[in-house]
Tab-separated table of C-alpha atoms and ligand atoms in Angstrom:
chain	number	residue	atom	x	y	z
T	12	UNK	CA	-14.955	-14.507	-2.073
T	13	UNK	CA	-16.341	-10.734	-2.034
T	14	UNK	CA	-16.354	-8.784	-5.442
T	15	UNK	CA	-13.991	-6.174	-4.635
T	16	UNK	CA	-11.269	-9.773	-4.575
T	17	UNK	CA	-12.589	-11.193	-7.669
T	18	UNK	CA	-12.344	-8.172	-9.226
T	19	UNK	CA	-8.638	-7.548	-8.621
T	20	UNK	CA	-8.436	-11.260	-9.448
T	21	UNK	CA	-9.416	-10.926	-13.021
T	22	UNK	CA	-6.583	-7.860	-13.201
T	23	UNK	CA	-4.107	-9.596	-12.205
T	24	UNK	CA	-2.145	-10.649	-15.023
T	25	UNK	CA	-1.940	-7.316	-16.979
T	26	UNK	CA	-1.804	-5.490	-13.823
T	27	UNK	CA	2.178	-5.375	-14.701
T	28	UNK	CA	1.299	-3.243	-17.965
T	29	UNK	CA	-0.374	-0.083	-16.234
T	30	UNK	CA	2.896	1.050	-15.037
T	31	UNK	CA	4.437	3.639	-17.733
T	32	UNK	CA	8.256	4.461	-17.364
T	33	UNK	CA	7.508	7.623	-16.653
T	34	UNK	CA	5.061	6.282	-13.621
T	35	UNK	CA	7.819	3.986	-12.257
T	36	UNK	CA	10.463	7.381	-12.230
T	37	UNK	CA	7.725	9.595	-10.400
T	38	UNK	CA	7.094	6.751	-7.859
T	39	UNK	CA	11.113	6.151	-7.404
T	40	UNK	CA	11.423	10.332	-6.503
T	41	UNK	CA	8.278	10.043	-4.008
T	42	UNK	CA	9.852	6.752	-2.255
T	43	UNK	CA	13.162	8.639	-2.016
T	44	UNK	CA	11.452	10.961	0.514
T	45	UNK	CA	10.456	7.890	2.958
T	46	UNK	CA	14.132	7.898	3.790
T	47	UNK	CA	14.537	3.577	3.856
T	48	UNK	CA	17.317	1.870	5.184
T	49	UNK	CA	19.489	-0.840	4.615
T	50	UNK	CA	18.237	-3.084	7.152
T	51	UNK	CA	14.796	-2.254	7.208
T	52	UNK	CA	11.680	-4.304	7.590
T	53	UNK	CA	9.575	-2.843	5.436
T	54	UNK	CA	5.626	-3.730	4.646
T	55	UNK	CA	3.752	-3.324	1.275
T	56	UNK	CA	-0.299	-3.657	1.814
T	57	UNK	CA	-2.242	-3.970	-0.973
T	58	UNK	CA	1.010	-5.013	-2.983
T	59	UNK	CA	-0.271	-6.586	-6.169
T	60	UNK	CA	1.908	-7.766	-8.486
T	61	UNK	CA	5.219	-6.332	-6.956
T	62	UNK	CA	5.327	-2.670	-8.430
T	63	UNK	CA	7.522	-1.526	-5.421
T	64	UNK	CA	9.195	-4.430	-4.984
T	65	UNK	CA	12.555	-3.682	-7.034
T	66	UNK	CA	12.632	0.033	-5.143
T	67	UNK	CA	12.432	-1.324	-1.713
T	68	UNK	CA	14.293	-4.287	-1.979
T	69	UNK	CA	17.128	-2.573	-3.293
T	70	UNK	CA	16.990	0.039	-0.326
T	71	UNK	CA	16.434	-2.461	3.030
T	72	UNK	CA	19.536	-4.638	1.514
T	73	UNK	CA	20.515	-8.261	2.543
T	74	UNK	CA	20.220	-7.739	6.161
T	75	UNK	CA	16.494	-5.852	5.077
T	76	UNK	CA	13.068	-7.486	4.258
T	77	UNK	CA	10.251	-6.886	2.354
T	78	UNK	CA	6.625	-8.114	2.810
T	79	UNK	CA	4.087	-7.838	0.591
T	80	UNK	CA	0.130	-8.307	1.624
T	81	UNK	CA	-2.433	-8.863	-1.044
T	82	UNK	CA	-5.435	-10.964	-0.617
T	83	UNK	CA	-6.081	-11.225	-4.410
T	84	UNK	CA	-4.055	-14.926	-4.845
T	85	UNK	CA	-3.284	-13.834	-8.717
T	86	UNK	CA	-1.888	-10.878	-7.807
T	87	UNK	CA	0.533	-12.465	-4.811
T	88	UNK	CA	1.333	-15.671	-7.270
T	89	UNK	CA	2.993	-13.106	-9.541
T	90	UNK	CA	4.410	-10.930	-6.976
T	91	UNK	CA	6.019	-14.038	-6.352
T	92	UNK	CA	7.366	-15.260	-9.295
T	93	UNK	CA	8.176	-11.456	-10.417
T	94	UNK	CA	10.767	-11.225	-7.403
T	95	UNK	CA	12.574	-14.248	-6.619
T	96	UNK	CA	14.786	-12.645	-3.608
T	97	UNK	CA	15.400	-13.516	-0.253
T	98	UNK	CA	14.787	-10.104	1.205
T	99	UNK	CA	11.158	-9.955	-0.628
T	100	UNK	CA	8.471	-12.671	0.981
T	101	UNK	CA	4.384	-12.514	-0.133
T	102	UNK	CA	1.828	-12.922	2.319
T	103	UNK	CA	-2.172	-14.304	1.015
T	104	UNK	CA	-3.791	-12.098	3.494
T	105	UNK	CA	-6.124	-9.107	4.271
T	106	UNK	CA	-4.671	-5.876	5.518
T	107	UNK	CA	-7.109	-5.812	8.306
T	108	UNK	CA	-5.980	-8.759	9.350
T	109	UNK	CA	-1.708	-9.457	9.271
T	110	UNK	CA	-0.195	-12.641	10.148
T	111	UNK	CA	2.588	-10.337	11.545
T	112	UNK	CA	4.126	-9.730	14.740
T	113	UNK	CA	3.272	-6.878	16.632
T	114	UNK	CA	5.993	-4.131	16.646
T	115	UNK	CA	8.371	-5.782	14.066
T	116	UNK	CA	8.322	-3.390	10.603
T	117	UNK	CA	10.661	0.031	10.380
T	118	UNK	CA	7.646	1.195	7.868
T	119	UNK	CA	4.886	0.325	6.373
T	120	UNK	CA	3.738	1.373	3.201
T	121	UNK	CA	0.450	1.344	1.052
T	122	UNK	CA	0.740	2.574	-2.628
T	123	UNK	CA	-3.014	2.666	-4.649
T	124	UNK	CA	-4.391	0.390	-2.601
T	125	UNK	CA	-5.681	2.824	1.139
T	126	UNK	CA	-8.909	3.119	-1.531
T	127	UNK	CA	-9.898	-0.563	-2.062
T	128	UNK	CA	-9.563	-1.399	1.916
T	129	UNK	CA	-13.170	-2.375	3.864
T	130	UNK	CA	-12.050	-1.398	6.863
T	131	UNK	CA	-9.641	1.516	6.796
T	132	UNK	CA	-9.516	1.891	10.223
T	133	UNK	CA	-8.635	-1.275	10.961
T	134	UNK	CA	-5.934	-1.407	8.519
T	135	UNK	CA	-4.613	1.428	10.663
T	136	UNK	CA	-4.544	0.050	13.677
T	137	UNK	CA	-2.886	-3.305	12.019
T	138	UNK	CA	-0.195	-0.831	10.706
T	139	UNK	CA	0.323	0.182	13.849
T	140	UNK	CA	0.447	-2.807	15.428
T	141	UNK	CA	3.368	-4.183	13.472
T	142	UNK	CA	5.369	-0.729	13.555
T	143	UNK	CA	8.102	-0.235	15.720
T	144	UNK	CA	7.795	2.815	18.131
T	145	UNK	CA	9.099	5.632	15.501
T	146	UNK	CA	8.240	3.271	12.819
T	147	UNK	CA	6.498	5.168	9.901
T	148	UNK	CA	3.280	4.254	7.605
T	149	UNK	CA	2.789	6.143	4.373
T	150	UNK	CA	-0.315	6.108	2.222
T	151	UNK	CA	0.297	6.290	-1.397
T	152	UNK	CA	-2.048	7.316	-4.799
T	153	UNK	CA	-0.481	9.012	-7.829
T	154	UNK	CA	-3.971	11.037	-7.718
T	155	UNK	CA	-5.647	13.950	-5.415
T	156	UNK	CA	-8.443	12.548	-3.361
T	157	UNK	CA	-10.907	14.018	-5.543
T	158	UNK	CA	-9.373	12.206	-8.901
T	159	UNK	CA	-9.302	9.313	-7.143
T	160	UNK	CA	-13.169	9.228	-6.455
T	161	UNK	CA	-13.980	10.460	-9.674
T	162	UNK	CA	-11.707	7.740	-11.244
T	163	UNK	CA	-13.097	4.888	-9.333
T	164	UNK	CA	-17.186	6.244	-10.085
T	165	UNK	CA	-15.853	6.074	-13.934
T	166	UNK	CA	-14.422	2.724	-13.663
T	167	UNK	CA	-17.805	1.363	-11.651
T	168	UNK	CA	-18.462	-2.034	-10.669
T	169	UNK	CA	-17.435	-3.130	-7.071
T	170	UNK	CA	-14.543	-0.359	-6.658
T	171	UNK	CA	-17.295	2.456	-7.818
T	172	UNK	CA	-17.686	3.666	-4.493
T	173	UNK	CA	-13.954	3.363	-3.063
T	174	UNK	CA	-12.497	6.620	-2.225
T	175	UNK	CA	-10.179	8.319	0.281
T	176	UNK	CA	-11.703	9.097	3.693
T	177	UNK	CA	-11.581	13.192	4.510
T	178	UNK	CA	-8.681	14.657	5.995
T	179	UNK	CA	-10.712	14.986	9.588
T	180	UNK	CA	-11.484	10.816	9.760
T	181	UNK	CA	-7.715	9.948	8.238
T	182	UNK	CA	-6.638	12.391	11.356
T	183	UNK	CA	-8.957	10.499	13.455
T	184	UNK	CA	-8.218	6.606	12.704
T	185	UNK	CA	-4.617	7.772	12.971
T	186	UNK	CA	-4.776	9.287	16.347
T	187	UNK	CA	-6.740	5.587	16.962
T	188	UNK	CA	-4.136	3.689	15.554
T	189	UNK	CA	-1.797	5.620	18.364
T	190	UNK	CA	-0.005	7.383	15.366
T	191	UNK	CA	0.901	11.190	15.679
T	192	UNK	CA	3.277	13.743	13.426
T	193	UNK	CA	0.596	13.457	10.642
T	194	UNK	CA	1.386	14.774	7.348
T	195	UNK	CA	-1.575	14.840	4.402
T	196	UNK	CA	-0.746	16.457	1.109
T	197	UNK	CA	-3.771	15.893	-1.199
T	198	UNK	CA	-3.432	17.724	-4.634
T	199	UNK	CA	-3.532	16.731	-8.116
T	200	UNK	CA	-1.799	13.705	-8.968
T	201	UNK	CA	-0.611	12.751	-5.581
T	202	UNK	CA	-2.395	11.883	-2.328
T	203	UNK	CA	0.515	10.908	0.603
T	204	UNK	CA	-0.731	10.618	3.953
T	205	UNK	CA	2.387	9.614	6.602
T	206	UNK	CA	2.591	9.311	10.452
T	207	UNK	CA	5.049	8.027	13.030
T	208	UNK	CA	3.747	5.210	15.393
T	209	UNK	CA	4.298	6.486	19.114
O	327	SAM	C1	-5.202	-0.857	-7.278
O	327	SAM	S1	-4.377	-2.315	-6.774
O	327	SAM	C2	-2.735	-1.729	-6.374
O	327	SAM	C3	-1.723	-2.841	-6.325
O	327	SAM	C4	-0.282	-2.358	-6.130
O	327	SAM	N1	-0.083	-1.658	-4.906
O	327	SAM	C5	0.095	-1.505	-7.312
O	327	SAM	O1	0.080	-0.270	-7.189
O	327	SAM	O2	0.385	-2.068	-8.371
O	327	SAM	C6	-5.064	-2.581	-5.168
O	327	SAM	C7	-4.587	-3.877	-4.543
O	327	SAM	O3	-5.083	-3.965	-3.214
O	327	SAM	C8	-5.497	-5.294	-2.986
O	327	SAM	N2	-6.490	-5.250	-1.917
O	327	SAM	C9	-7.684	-4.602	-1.923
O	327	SAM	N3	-8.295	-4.746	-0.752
O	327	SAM	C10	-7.483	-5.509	0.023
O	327	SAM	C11	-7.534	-5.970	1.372
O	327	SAM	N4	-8.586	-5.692	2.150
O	327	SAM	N5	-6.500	-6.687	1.853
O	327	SAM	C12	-5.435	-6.970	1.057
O	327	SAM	N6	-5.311	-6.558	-0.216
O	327	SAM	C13	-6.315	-5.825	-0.721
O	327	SAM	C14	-6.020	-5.782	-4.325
O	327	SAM	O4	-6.031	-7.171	-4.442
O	327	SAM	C15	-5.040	-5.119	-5.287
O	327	SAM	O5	-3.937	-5.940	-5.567
């Protein structure tokens, strides 16, 4: 097990408690703007504990899934037990590698997590892979890139160094990851990077 895991291991069970009100309204008003369907297939890497769950499953419907990818166990096991539903399955894995078909999500998402990933490129091209043509992936932080990196160098230990890659390489893994119609907004207190699989 690397540190980075064992790390979000020992968070998981008051991961649940970060999340202020106010946090969970601000997240509701930037999901609005992905424009989900009922019906969707929709993919949460890096899910944790759920904190998207209720949105999303509430948007893709009954006839809509969503699928959550963690590889810290504690975090999927209550992910799990947090959201009971037949539209919401967890998946033990690593976002560089998904045990998920190719070209079978309407979006993919990736809320505070994009940071924490290894290999961020190959996360990308995973995204991609699973997208439908037209499908969408959005990268999520409720923090600039430059609050982000100072945040993580505060916290230290294994996440010390995790930080956003500049706007040139994200524009480069996703023209890689065969993505185009890239959008980055990077100011304070929100980082959203979003692209359409082609
Ligand atoms: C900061 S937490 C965010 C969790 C959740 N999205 C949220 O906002 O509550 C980052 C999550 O990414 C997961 N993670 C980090 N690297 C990962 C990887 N390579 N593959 C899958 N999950 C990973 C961690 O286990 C952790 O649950």
């Amino acid at each position: 097990m690397n540190s980075r895991k064992e790390y979000f291991e020992s968070f998981a069970e008051e991961w649940d408690k970060y999340f202020t009100a106010e946090d969970l309204e601000y997240l509701s008003f930037l999901l609005d703007s992905f424009n989900i369907k009922s019906g969707n297939k929709v993919a949460d890497l890096g899910c944790g504990t759920g904190v998207l769950f209720d949105y999303l499953r509430r948007k893709v419907g009954s006839d809509g899934m969503v699928v959550g990818i963690d590889f810290s166990k504690r975090m999927t096991h209550r992910a799990k037990r947090n959201f009971p539903f037949r539209n919401c399955v967890v998946i033990d894995a690593e976002a560089e590698h998904l045990p998920l078909r190719d070209k079978s999500f309407d979006m993919v998402i990736s809320f505070a997590a994009f940071a924490h990933f290894t290999d961020k490129q190959k996360v990308i091209t995973e995204a991609g892979r699973i997208l439908k043509t037209g499908g969408n992936l959005h990268i999520l932080h409720l923090a600039s890139s430059k609050e982000l990196e100072k945040h993580h160098h505060q916290v230290g230990g294994p996440v010390a160094m995790d930080h956003l890659p500049s706007f040139e390489q994200m524009m480069l893994m996703f023209t890689e990851g065969q993505f185009a119609n890239v959008k980055i907004t990077d100011h304070p207190g929100l980082y959203l990077a979003s692209a359409i699989r082609q």
